[in-house]
């Protein structure tokens, strides 16, 4: 069923005027690699989110645990294939519409179903699953796009389901985000080298002359190339962290002063064939282009936004149960599928934040949120100022003294690729444990990109420790609002399979937080960044503004105007 868009008054327009002209390239023909989409390997019979409503609200969505992808055990048992031509080939693969005579005209709200058949470089059909197939809709004329839901049929074919959501003639696009064989290579790298990109410790001592030494660091007690290690686990607040012990007799572990990352020496050597499989075969679009026509029945009163529950009134547990599509872009505004936007002005933003703190923990992608708030709300920096685009890994604070609120950003613990010295990376759980029981803070937490160079077990360890403090906080501080920001799609981490681990991390987060899903919000941005064909690990200003806008509509449970 159709949905009329909520009029967002002047907020999004003011943001777009304020931000850089480098807006999202989604739905534009100049996209360099229009390839990002959603991979969710789901079992048959999964229940899709509908737009069905009652007179005052949508029906609650039951929690659906997103299944895992091909298991590590299955991947590592594969024959180690180094023939790139045996990998799925986007140029030779194709897709076609399924159902009802392969019709091409749909009413808004209906499902559009397609089948993808993969072929390898020799022109032979693939006979098993595990490749990373994604699908989405793109409508240039309407500046609209929406991610689809993909089911791996385990036989080389994939079923994609999209939802018609606006009037127009969008293209159906499919891509191979990564071949199954690349996962085998990554797991082998993790086994042989522990990491794909090193973080180094700098040790320095000044006697007669300054003596400096570097050594690699890992969240494991075995550092390749070093018989002895410095154990910095206690300094990382109990989370494992080890660095190679300095070889100089004049330098000790106590002389560690900072961490450093060398981009020109970041990636471990791969064979030529491994590089081809890891890099060349990723995010390739199928040549097949399907165009569908979508009609909207404006007389359908059931689609009136007033019949949808406000986003800030949704039960928190429902935010964990959404399945694709969780929303869509139209005229560069994100439209949630399960609720209506009601916080749509700067006054609403400040009414939400008045007399409270917005605490944001994570990496540089959440620091983007901090910068967005500082600009939009004209906040005064209470910590050291930094320039836009400047690498910045120190905690930062901005305030509004008129309405008595503040916005804080803090980097999460090691592993963290960057930092001016050893003292700025505090675990998020330490920050949470320090919050008082009477806290009314809004807390945003995000773990993602700094973990993708390691085996997923490292991410799992940190999320499980984080969970303990979140569970304690929401139990002892009933007025606090905690939201977990999920991973986003992107494709500029060459040699690390880009965003593959995002959906894997999504599953780890959901599994870990299941006992307290009724007390914690989940901010799912995967579909948003799939639909917008986001390329950068740092989403552009248009995407960031929509992310922040959606977050506040979910997290501002009470507004004081």
JSON list of N, CA, C and O in Angstrom, two decimals, residues 183-238:
[
{"chain": "A", "resi": 183, "resn": "UNK", "atom": "N", "xyz": [35.98, -15.28, 1.11]},
{"chain": "A", "resi": 183, "resn": "UNK", "atom": "CA", "xyz": [35.87, -15.54, 2.55]},
{"chain": "A", "resi": 183, "resn": "UNK", "atom": "C", "xyz": [36.91, -16.57, 2.99]},
{"chain": "A", "resi": 183, "resn": "UNK", "atom": "O", "xyz": [37.49, -16.47, 4.07]},
{"chain": "A", "resi": 184, "resn": "UNK", "atom": "N", "xyz": [37.12, -17.57, 2.14]},
{"chain": "A", "resi": 184, "resn": "UNK", "atom": "CA", "xyz": [38.14, -18.58, 2.45]},
{"chain": "A", "resi": 184, "resn": "UNK", "atom": "C", "xyz": [39.51, -17.93, 2.59]},
{"chain": "A", "resi": 184, "resn": "UNK", "atom": "O", "xyz": [40.28, -18.25, 3.50]},
{"chain": "A", "resi": 185, "resn": "UNK", "atom": "N", "xyz": [39.80, -16.96, 1.72]},
{"chain": "A", "resi": 185, "resn": "UNK", "atom": "CA", "xyz": [41.09, -16.28, 1.77]},
{"chain": "A", "resi": 185, "resn": "UNK", "atom": "C", "xyz": [41.21, -15.47, 3.07]},
{"chain": "A", "resi": 185, "resn": "UNK", "atom": "O", "xyz": [42.25, -15.51, 3.74]},
{"chain": "A", "resi": 186, "resn": "UNK", "atom": "N", "xyz": [40.15, -14.76, 3.43]},
{"chain": "A", "resi": 186, "resn": "UNK", "atom": "CA", "xyz": [40.20, -13.94, 4.64]},
{"chain": "A", "resi": 186, "resn": "UNK", "atom": "C", "xyz": [40.39, -14.80, 5.89]},
{"chain": "A", "resi": 186, "resn": "UNK", "atom": "O", "xyz": [41.18, -14.45, 6.77]},
{"chain": "A", "resi": 187, "resn": "UNK", "atom": "N", "xyz": [39.66, -15.88, 5.99]},
{"chain": "A", "resi": 187, "resn": "UNK", "atom": "CA", "xyz": [39.81, -16.75, 7.16]},
{"chain": "A", "resi": 187, "resn": "UNK", "atom": "C", "xyz": [41.23, -17.33, 7.22]},
{"chain": "A", "resi": 187, "resn": "UNK", "atom": "O", "xyz": [41.78, -17.53, 8.30]},
{"chain": "A", "resi": 188, "resn": "UNK", "atom": "N", "xyz": [41.83, -17.60, 6.06]},
{"chain": "A", "resi": 188, "resn": "UNK", "atom": "CA", "xyz": [43.20, -18.09, 6.03]},
{"chain": "A", "resi": 188, "resn": "UNK", "atom": "C", "xyz": [44.17, -17.01, 6.53]},
{"chain": "A", "resi": 188, "resn": "UNK", "atom": "O", "xyz": [45.12, -17.30, 7.28]},
{"chain": "A", "resi": 189, "resn": "UNK", "atom": "N", "xyz": [43.93, -15.76, 6.13]},
{"chain": "A", "resi": 189, "resn": "UNK", "atom": "CA", "xyz": [44.76, -14.65, 6.61]},
{"chain": "A", "resi": 189, "resn": "UNK", "atom": "C", "xyz": [44.64, -14.51, 8.12]},
{"chain": "A", "resi": 189, "resn": "UNK", "atom": "O", "xyz": [45.64, -14.33, 8.83]},
{"chain": "A", "resi": 190, "resn": "UNK", "atom": "N", "xyz": [43.43, -14.59, 8.63]},
{"chain": "A", "resi": 190, "resn": "UNK", "atom": "CA", "xyz": [43.23, -14.50, 10.08]},
{"chain": "A", "resi": 190, "resn": "UNK", "atom": "C", "xyz": [43.98, -15.61, 10.80]},
{"chain": "A", "resi": 190, "resn": "UNK", "atom": "O", "xyz": [44.56, -15.40, 11.87]},
{"chain": "A", "resi": 191, "resn": "UNK", "atom": "N", "xyz": [43.98, -16.79, 10.20]},
{"chain": "A", "resi": 191, "resn": "UNK", "atom": "CA", "xyz": [44.65, -17.93, 10.83]},
{"chain": "A", "resi": 191, "resn": "UNK", "atom": "C", "xyz": [46.17, -17.78, 10.78]},
{"chain": "A", "resi": 191, "resn": "UNK", "atom": "O", "xyz": [46.87, -18.07, 11.76]},
{"chain": "A", "resi": 192, "resn": "UNK", "atom": "N", "xyz": [46.67, -17.28, 9.66]},
{"chain": "A", "resi": 192, "resn": "UNK", "atom": "CA", "xyz": [48.13, -17.19, 9.48]},
{"chain": "A", "resi": 192, "resn": "UNK", "atom": "C", "xyz": [48.75, -15.95, 10.10]},
{"chain": "A", "resi": 192, "resn": "UNK", "atom": "O", "xyz": [49.85, -16.00, 10.64]},
{"chain": "A", "resi": 193, "resn": "UNK", "atom": "N", "xyz": [48.04, -14.82, 10.01]},
{"chain": "A", "resi": 193, "resn": "UNK", "atom": "CA", "xyz": [48.64, -13.54, 10.39]},
{"chain": "A", "resi": 193, "resn": "UNK", "atom": "C", "xyz": [47.90, -12.80, 11.50]},
{"chain": "A", "resi": 193, "resn": "UNK", "atom": "O", "xyz": [48.36, -11.74, 11.94]},
{"chain": "A", "resi": 194, "resn": "UNK", "atom": "N", "xyz": [46.74, -13.29, 11.90]},
{"chain": "A", "resi": 194, "resn": "UNK", "atom": "CA", "xyz": [45.92, -12.73, 12.97]},
{"chain": "A", "resi": 194, "resn": "UNK", "atom": "C", "xyz": [45.17, -11.46, 12.56]},
{"chain": "A", "resi": 194, "resn": "UNK", "atom": "O", "xyz": [44.14, -11.14, 13.13]},
{"chain": "A", "resi": 195, "resn": "UNK", "atom": "N", "xyz": [45.70, -10.70, 11.63]},
{"chain": "A", "resi": 195, "resn": "UNK", "atom": "CA", "xyz": [45.06, -9.45, 11.23]},
{"chain": "A", "resi": 195, "resn": "UNK", "atom": "C", "xyz": [45.39, -9.15, 9.77]},
{"chain": "A", "resi": 195, "resn": "UNK", "atom": "O", "xyz": [46.36, -9.67, 9.22]},
{"chain": "A", "resi": 196, "resn": "UNK", "atom": "N", "xyz": [44.59, -8.29, 9.16]},
{"chain": "A", "resi": 196, "resn": "UNK", "atom": "CA", "xyz": [44.83, -7.86, 7.79]},
{"chain": "A", "resi": 196, "resn": "UNK", "atom": "C", "xyz": [45.55, -6.52, 7.76]},
{"chain": "A", "resi": 196, "resn": "UNK", "atom": "O", "xyz": [46.22, -6.19, 6.79]},
{"chain": "A", "resi": 197, "resn": "UNK", "atom": "N", "xyz": [45.41, -5.75, 8.83]},
{"chain": "A", "resi": 197, "resn": "UNK", "atom": "CA", "xyz": [46.07, -4.45, 8.88]},
{"chain": "A", "resi": 197, "resn": "UNK", "atom": "C", "xyz": [46.54, -4.20, 10.31]},
{"chain": "A", "resi": 197, "resn": "UNK", "atom": "O", "xyz": [45.75, -4.23, 11.25]},
{"chain": "A", "resi": 198, "resn": "UNK", "atom": "N", "xyz": [47.83, -3.92, 10.46]},
{"chain": "A", "resi": 198, "resn": "UNK", "atom": "CA", "xyz": [48.42, -3.79, 11.79]},
{"chain": "A", "resi": 198, "resn": "UNK", "atom": "C", "xyz": [48.18, -2.41, 12.42]},
{"chain": "A", "resi": 198, "resn": "UNK", "atom": "O", "xyz": [48.13, -1.40, 11.72]},
{"chain": "A", "resi": 199, "resn": "UNK", "atom": "N", "xyz": [48.05, -2.45, 13.73]},
{"chain": "A", "resi": 199, "resn": "UNK", "atom": "CA", "xyz": [48.16, -1.26, 14.57]},
{"chain": "A", "resi": 199, "resn": "UNK", "atom": "C", "xyz": [49.50, -1.39, 15.28]},
{"chain": "A", "resi": 199, "resn": "UNK", "atom": "O", "xyz": [49.79, -2.42, 15.88]},
{"chain": "A", "resi": 200, "resn": "UNK", "atom": "N", "xyz": [50.32, -0.36, 15.22]},
{"chain": "A", "resi": 200, "resn": "UNK", "atom": "CA", "xyz": [51.64, -0.41, 15.84]},
{"chain": "A", "resi": 200, "resn": "UNK", "atom": "C", "xyz": [51.69, 0.46, 17.10]},
{"chain": "A", "resi": 200, "resn": "UNK", "atom": "O", "xyz": [51.03, 1.50, 17.18]},
{"chain": "A", "resi": 201, "resn": "UNK", "atom": "N", "xyz": [52.48, 0.01, 18.04]},
{"chain": "A", "resi": 201, "resn": "UNK", "atom": "CA", "xyz": [52.77, 0.81, 19.23]},
{"chain": "A", "resi": 201, "resn": "UNK", "atom": "C", "xyz": [54.10, 1.52, 19.02]},
{"chain": "A", "resi": 201, "resn": "UNK", "atom": "O", "xyz": [55.05, 0.94, 18.47]},
{"chain": "A", "resi": 202, "resn": "UNK", "atom": "N", "xyz": [54.17, 2.75, 19.46]},
{"chain": "A", "resi": 202, "resn": "UNK", "atom": "CA", "xyz": [55.43, 3.50, 19.45]},
{"chain": "A", "resi": 202, "resn": "UNK", "atom": "C", "xyz": [55.96, 3.57, 20.88]},
{"chain": "A", "resi": 202, "resn": "UNK", "atom": "O", "xyz": [55.25, 4.00, 21.79]},
{"chain": "A", "resi": 203, "resn": "UNK", "atom": "N", "xyz": [57.19, 3.12, 21.04]},
{"chain": "A", "resi": 203, "resn": "UNK", "atom": "CA", "xyz": [57.88, 3.19, 22.33]},
{"chain": "A", "resi": 203, "resn": "UNK", "atom": "C", "xyz": [59.00, 4.21, 22.18]},
{"chain": "A", "resi": 203, "resn": "UNK", "atom": "O", "xyz": [59.70, 4.25, 21.16]},
{"chain": "A", "resi": 204, "resn": "UNK", "atom": "N", "xyz": [59.20, 5.03, 23.18]},
{"chain": "A", "resi": 204, "resn": "UNK", "atom": "CA", "xyz": [60.24, 6.05, 23.10]},
{"chain": "A", "resi": 204, "resn": "UNK", "atom": "C", "xyz": [60.84, 6.29, 24.47]},
{"chain": "A", "resi": 204, "resn": "UNK", "atom": "O", "xyz": [60.14, 6.28, 25.49]},
{"chain": "A", "resi": 205, "resn": "UNK", "atom": "N", "xyz": [62.16, 6.50, 24.50]},
{"chain": "A", "resi": 205, "resn": "UNK", "atom": "CA", "xyz": [62.86, 6.84, 25.72]},
{"chain": "A", "resi": 205, "resn": "UNK", "atom": "C", "xyz": [63.91, 7.89, 25.37]},
{"chain": "A", "resi": 205, "resn": "UNK", "atom": "O", "xyz": [64.56, 7.82, 24.32]},
{"chain": "A", "resi": 206, "resn": "UNK", "atom": "N", "xyz": [64.04, 8.87, 26.21]},
{"chain": "A", "resi": 206, "resn": "UNK", "atom": "CA", "xyz": [64.99, 9.94, 25.95]},
{"chain": "A", "resi": 206, "resn": "UNK", "atom": "C", "xyz": [66.08, 9.91, 27.00]},
{"chain": "A", "resi": 206, "resn": "UNK", "atom": "O", "xyz": [65.86, 10.25, 28.17]},
{"chain": "A", "resi": 207, "resn": "UNK", "atom": "N", "xyz": [67.26, 9.47, 26.60]},
{"chain": "A", "resi": 207, "resn": "UNK", "atom": "CA", "xyz": [68.44, 9.49, 27.46]},
{"chain": "A", "resi": 207, "resn": "UNK", "atom": "C", "xyz": [69.33, 10.62, 26.93]},
{"chain": "A", "resi": 207, "resn": "UNK", "atom": "O", "xyz": [68.97, 11.78, 27.01]},
{"chain": "A", "resi": 208, "resn": "UNK", "atom": "N", "xyz": [70.48, 10.26, 26.40]},
{"chain": "A", "resi": 208, "resn": "UNK", "atom": "CA", "xyz": [71.29, 11.28, 25.75]},
{"chain": "A", "resi": 208, "resn": "UNK", "atom": "C", "xyz": [70.66, 11.66, 24.41]},
{"chain": "A", "resi": 208, "resn": "UNK", "atom": "O", "xyz": [70.69, 12.81, 24.00]},
{"chain": "A", "resi": 209, "resn": "UNK", "atom": "N", "xyz": [70.10, 10.68, 23.73]},
{"chain": "A", "resi": 209, "resn": "UNK", "atom": "CA", "xyz": [69.39, 10.92, 22.47]},
{"chain": "A", "resi": 209, "resn": "UNK", "atom": "C", "xyz": [68.04, 10.22, 22.55]},
{"chain": "A", "resi": 209, "resn": "UNK", "atom": "O", "xyz": [67.85, 9.28, 23.31]},
{"chain": "A", "resi": 210, "resn": "UNK", "atom": "N", "xyz": [67.10, 10.71, 21.76]},
{"chain": "A", "resi": 210, "resn": "UNK", "atom": "CA", "xyz": [65.78, 10.09, 21.69]},
{"chain": "A", "resi": 210, "resn": "UNK", "atom": "C", "xyz": [65.88, 8.78, 20.95]},
{"chain": "A", "resi": 210, "resn": "UNK", "atom": "O", "xyz": [66.38, 8.72, 19.83]},
{"chain": "A", "resi": 211, "resn": "UNK", "atom": "N", "xyz": [65.42, 7.70, 21.57]},
{"chain": "A", "resi": 211, "resn": "UNK", "atom": "CA", "xyz": [65.41, 6.39, 20.93]},
{"chain": "A", "resi": 211, "resn": "UNK", "atom": "C", "xyz": [63.97, 5.93, 20.80]},
{"chain": "A", "resi": 211, "resn": "UNK", "atom": "O", "xyz": [63.19, 5.93, 21.78]},
{"chain": "A", "resi": 212, "resn": "UNK", "atom": "N", "xyz": [63.58, 5.55, 19.59]},
{"chain": "A", "resi": 212, "resn": "UNK", "atom": "CA", "xyz": [62.20, 5.20, 19.30]},
{"chain": "A", "resi": 212, "resn": "UNK", "atom": "C", "xyz": [62.16, 3.83, 18.63]},
{"chain": "A", "resi": 212, "resn": "UNK", "atom": "O", "xyz": [63.03, 3.49, 17.83]},
{"chain": "A", "resi": 213, "resn": "UNK", "atom": "N", "xyz": [61.13, 3.04, 18.99]},
{"chain": "A", "resi": 213, "resn": "UNK", "atom": "CA", "xyz": [60.94, 1.73, 18.37]},
{"chain": "A", "resi": 213, "resn": "UNK", "atom": "C", "xyz": [59.46, 1.47, 18.21]},
{"chain": "A", "resi": 213, "resn": "UNK", "atom": "O", "xyz": [58.63, 1.91, 19.02]},
{"chain": "A", "resi": 214, "resn": "UNK", "atom": "N", "xyz": [59.11, 0.76, 17.14]},
{"chain": "A", "resi": 214, "resn": "UNK", "atom": "CA", "xyz": [57.73, 0.38, 16.89]},
{"chain": "A", "resi": 214, "resn": "UNK", "atom": "C", "xyz": [57.59, -1.14, 16.93]},
{"chain": "A", "resi": 214, "resn": "UNK", "atom": "O", "xyz": [58.53, -1.87, 16.60]},
{"chain": "A", "resi": 215, "resn": "UNK", "atom": "N", "xyz": [56.39, -1.59, 17.31]},
{"chain": "A", "resi": 215, "resn": "UNK", "atom": "CA", "xyz": [56.09, -3.02, 17.22]},
{"chain": "A", "resi": 215, "resn": "UNK", "atom": "C", "xyz": [54.60, -3.19, 16.97]},
{"chain": "A", "resi": 215, "resn": "UNK", "atom": "O", "xyz": [53.79, -2.35, 17.37]},
{"chain": "A", "resi": 216, "resn": "UNK", "atom": "N", "xyz": [54.20, -4.27, 16.28]},
{"chain": "A", "resi": 216, "resn": "UNK", "atom": "CA", "xyz": [52.78, -4.50, 16.01]},
{"chain": "A", "resi": 216, "resn": "UNK", "atom": "C", "xyz": [52.02, -4.92, 17.26]},
{"chain": "A", "resi": 216, "resn": "UNK", "atom": "O", "xyz": [52.58, -5.50, 18.20]},
{"chain": "A", "resi": 217, "resn": "UNK", "atom": "N", "xyz": [50.72, -4.62, 17.26]},
{"chain": "A", "resi": 217, "resn": "UNK", "atom": "CA", "xyz": [49.85, -4.95, 18.40]},
{"chain": "A", "resi": 217, "resn": "UNK", "atom": "C", "xyz": [48.66, -5.75, 17.92]},
{"chain": "A", "resi": 217, "resn": "UNK", "atom": "O", "xyz": [48.19, -5.60, 16.78]},
{"chain": "A", "resi": 218, "resn": "UNK", "atom": "N", "xyz": [48.15, -6.60, 18.80]},
{"chain": "A", "resi": 218, "resn": "UNK", "atom": "CA", "xyz": [47.02, -7.47, 18.48]},
{"chain": "A", "resi": 218, "resn": "UNK", "atom": "C", "xyz": [46.17, -7.72, 19.73]},
{"chain": "A", "resi": 218, "resn": "UNK", "atom": "O", "xyz": [46.66, -7.61, 20.85]},
{"chain": "A", "resi": 219, "resn": "UNK", "atom": "N", "xyz": [44.91, -8.08, 19.53]},
{"chain": "A", "resi": 219, "resn": "UNK", "atom": "CA", "xyz": [44.08, -8.49, 20.67]},
{"chain": "A", "resi": 219, "resn": "UNK", "atom": "C", "xyz": [44.28, -9.96, 21.03]},
{"chain": "A", "resi": 219, "resn": "UNK", "atom": "O", "xyz": [43.38, -10.61, 21.55]},
{"chain": "A", "resi": 220, "resn": "UNK", "atom": "N", "xyz": [45.47, -10.48, 20.72]},
{"chain": "A", "resi": 220, "resn": "UNK", "atom": "CA", "xyz": [45.84, -11.86, 21.02]},
{"chain": "A", "resi": 220, "resn": "UNK", "atom": "C", "xyz": [47.22, -11.87, 21.66]},
{"chain": "A", "resi": 220, "resn": "UNK", "atom": "O", "xyz": [48.06, -11.01, 21.36]},
{"chain": "A", "resi": 221, "resn": "UNK", "atom": "N", "xyz": [47.51, -12.83, 22.52]},
{"chain": "A", "resi": 221, "resn": "UNK", "atom": "CA", "xyz": [48.82, -12.86, 23.19]},
{"chain": "A", "resi": 221, "resn": "UNK", "atom": "C", "xyz": [49.97, -13.31, 22.31]},
{"chain": "A", "resi": 221, "resn": "UNK", "atom": "O", "xyz": [51.12, -13.24, 22.71]},
{"chain": "A", "resi": 222, "resn": "UNK", "atom": "N", "xyz": [49.68, -13.79, 21.08]},
{"chain": "A", "resi": 222, "resn": "UNK", "atom": "CA", "xyz": [50.74, -14.19, 20.17]},
{"chain": "A", "resi": 222, "resn": "UNK", "atom": "C", "xyz": [50.88, -13.11, 19.10]},
{"chain": "A", "resi": 222, "resn": "UNK", "atom": "O", "xyz": [49.95, -12.90, 18.29]},
{"chain": "A", "resi": 223, "resn": "UNK", "atom": "N", "xyz": [52.02, -12.44, 19.07]},
{"chain": "A", "resi": 223, "resn": "UNK", "atom": "CA", "xyz": [52.31, -11.43, 18.07]},
{"chain": "A", "resi": 223, "resn": "UNK", "atom": "C", "xyz": [53.37, -12.01, 17.13]},
{"chain": "A", "resi": 223, "resn": "UNK", "atom": "O", "xyz": [54.51, -12.24, 17.56]},
{"chain": "A", "resi": 224, "resn": "UNK", "atom": "N", "xyz": [53.03, -12.29, 15.87]},
{"chain": "A", "resi": 224, "resn": "UNK", "atom": "CA", "xyz": [53.99, -12.90, 14.95]},
{"chain": "A", "resi": 224, "resn": "UNK", "atom": "C", "xyz": [55.30, -12.10, 14.87]},
{"chain": "A", "resi": 224, "resn": "UNK", "atom": "O", "xyz": [55.30, -10.89, 14.75]},
{"chain": "A", "resi": 225, "resn": "UNK", "atom": "N", "xyz": [56.42, -12.85, 14.96]},
{"chain": "A", "resi": 225, "resn": "UNK", "atom": "CA", "xyz": [57.73, -12.23, 14.87]},
{"chain": "A", "resi": 225, "resn": "UNK", "atom": "C", "xyz": [58.31, -11.83, 16.21]},
{"chain": "A", "resi": 225, "resn": "UNK", "atom": "O", "xyz": [59.45, -11.35, 16.28]},
{"chain": "A", "resi": 226, "resn": "UNK", "atom": "N", "xyz": [57.54, -12.02, 17.30]},
{"chain": "A", "resi": 226, "resn": "UNK", "atom": "CA", "xyz": [58.02, -11.62, 18.64]},
{"chain": "A", "resi": 226, "resn": "UNK", "atom": "C", "xyz": [57.88, -12.79, 19.61]},
{"chain": "A", "resi": 226, "resn": "UNK", "atom": "O", "xyz": [56.79, -13.36, 19.77]},
{"chain": "A", "resi": 227, "resn": "UNK", "atom": "N", "xyz": [58.98, -13.10, 20.28]},
{"chain": "A", "resi": 227, "resn": "UNK", "atom": "CA", "xyz": [58.93, -14.16, 21.30]},
{"chain": "A", "resi": 227, "resn": "UNK", "atom": "C", "xyz": [58.33, -13.62, 22.58]},
{"chain": "A", "resi": 227, "resn": "UNK", "atom": "O", "xyz": [57.70, -14.37, 23.33]},
{"chain": "A", "resi": 228, "resn": "UNK", "atom": "N", "xyz": [58.53, -12.34, 22.86]},
{"chain": "A", "resi": 228, "resn": "UNK", "atom": "CA", "xyz": [58.00, -11.73, 24.08]},
{"chain": "A", "resi": 228, "resn": "UNK", "atom": "C", "xyz": [57.05, -10.60, 23.70]},
{"chain": "A", "resi": 228, "resn": "UNK", "atom": "O", "xyz": [57.26, -9.93, 22.69]},
{"chain": "A", "resi": 229, "resn": "UNK", "atom": "N", "xyz": [56.05, -10.39, 24.53]},
{"chain": "A", "resi": 229, "resn": "UNK", "atom": "CA", "xyz": [55.06, -9.35, 24.26]},
{"chain": "A", "resi": 229, "resn": "UNK", "atom": "C", "xyz": [54.86, -8.49, 25.50]},
{"chain": "A", "resi": 229, "resn": "UNK", "atom": "O", "xyz": [55.13, -8.91, 26.63]},
{"chain": "A", "resi": 230, "resn": "UNK", "atom": "N", "xyz": [54.37, -7.28, 25.26]},
{"chain": "A", "resi": 230, "resn": "UNK", "atom": "CA", "xyz": [53.92, -6.40, 26.34]},
{"chain": "A", "resi": 230, "resn": "UNK", "atom": "C", "xyz": [52.43, -6.61, 26.51]},
{"chain": "A", "resi": 230, "resn": "UNK", "atom": "O", "xyz": [51.67, -6.49, 25.54]},
{"chain": "A", "resi": 231, "resn": "UNK", "atom": "N", "xyz": [51.99, -6.93, 27.70]},
{"chain": "A", "resi": 231, "resn": "UNK", "atom": "CA", "xyz": [50.58, -7.19, 27.97]},
{"chain": "A", "resi": 231, "resn": "UNK", "atom": "C", "xyz": [49.93, -5.89, 28.47]},
{"chain": "A", "resi": 231, "resn": "UNK", "atom": "O", "xyz": [50.13, -5.48, 29.61]},
{"chain": "A", "resi": 232, "resn": "UNK", "atom": "N", "xyz": [49.16, -5.27, 27.60]},
{"chain": "A", "resi": 232, "resn": "UNK", "atom": "CA", "xyz": [48.48, -4.02, 27.95]},
{"chain": "A", "resi": 232, "resn": "UNK", "atom": "C", "xyz": [47.00, -4.25, 28.21]},
{"chain": "A", "resi": 232, "resn": "UNK", "atom": "O", "xyz": [46.19, -3.32, 28.12]},
{"chain": "A", "resi": 233, "resn": "UNK", "atom": "N", "xyz": [46.61, -5.47, 28.52]},
{"chain": "A", "resi": 233, "resn": "UNK", "atom": "CA", "xyz": [45.20, -5.78, 28.76]},
{"chain": "A", "resi": 233, "resn": "UNK", "atom": "C", "xyz": [44.63, -4.96, 29.90]},
{"chain": "A", "resi": 233, "resn": "UNK", "atom": "O", "xyz": [43.50, -4.44, 29.81]},
{"chain": "A", "resi": 234, "resn": "UNK", "atom": "N", "xyz": [45.38, -4.82, 30.99]},
{"chain": "A", "resi": 234, "resn": "UNK", "atom": "CA", "xyz": [44.89, -4.03, 32.13]},
{"chain": "A", "resi": 234, "resn": "UNK", "atom": "C", "xyz": [44.67, -2.58, 31.72]},
{"chain": "A", "resi": 234, "resn": "UNK", "atom": "O", "xyz": [43.68, -1.95, 32.11]},
{"chain": "A", "resi": 235, "resn": "UNK", "atom": "N", "xyz": [45.57, -2.04, 30.90]},
{"chain": "A", "resi": 235, "resn": "UNK", "atom": "CA", "xyz": [45.42, -0.66, 30.46]},
{"chain": "A", "resi": 235, "resn": "UNK", "atom": "C", "xyz": [44.26, -0.50, 29.50]},
{"chain": "A", "resi": 235, "resn": "UNK", "atom": "O", "xyz": [43.68, 0.58, 29.38]},
{"chain": "A", "resi": 236, "resn": "UNK", "atom": "N", "xyz": [43.87, -1.60, 28.82]},
{"chain": "A", "resi": 236, "resn": "UNK", "atom": "CA", "xyz": [42.69, -1.58, 27.95]},
{"chain": "A", "resi": 236, "resn": "UNK", "atom": "C", "xyz": [41.45, -2.01, 28.73]},
{"chain": "A", "resi": 236, "resn": "UNK", "atom": "O", "xyz": [40.50, -2.54, 28.17]},
{"chain": "A", "resi": 237, "resn": "UNK", "atom": "N", "xyz": [41.51, -1.82, 30.04]},
{"chain": "A", "resi": 237, "resn": "UNK", "atom": "CA", "xyz": [40.38, -2.05, 30.96]},
{"chain": "A", "resi": 237, "resn": "UNK", "atom": "C", "xyz": [39.88, -3.49, 30.90]},
{"chain": "A", "resi": 237, "resn": "UNK", "atom": "O", "xyz": [38.67, -3.75, 30.94]},
{"chain": "A", "resi": 238, "resn": "UNK", "atom": "N", "xyz": [40.80, -4.45, 30.77]},
{"chain": "A", "resi": 238, "resn": "UNK", "atom": "CA", "xyz": [40.44, -5.85, 30.82]},
{"chain": "A", "resi": 238, "resn": "UNK", "atom": "C", "xyz": [40.19, -6.50, 29.48]},
{"chain": "A", "resi": 238, "resn": "UNK", "atom": "O", "xyz": [40.00, -7.72, 29.41]}
]
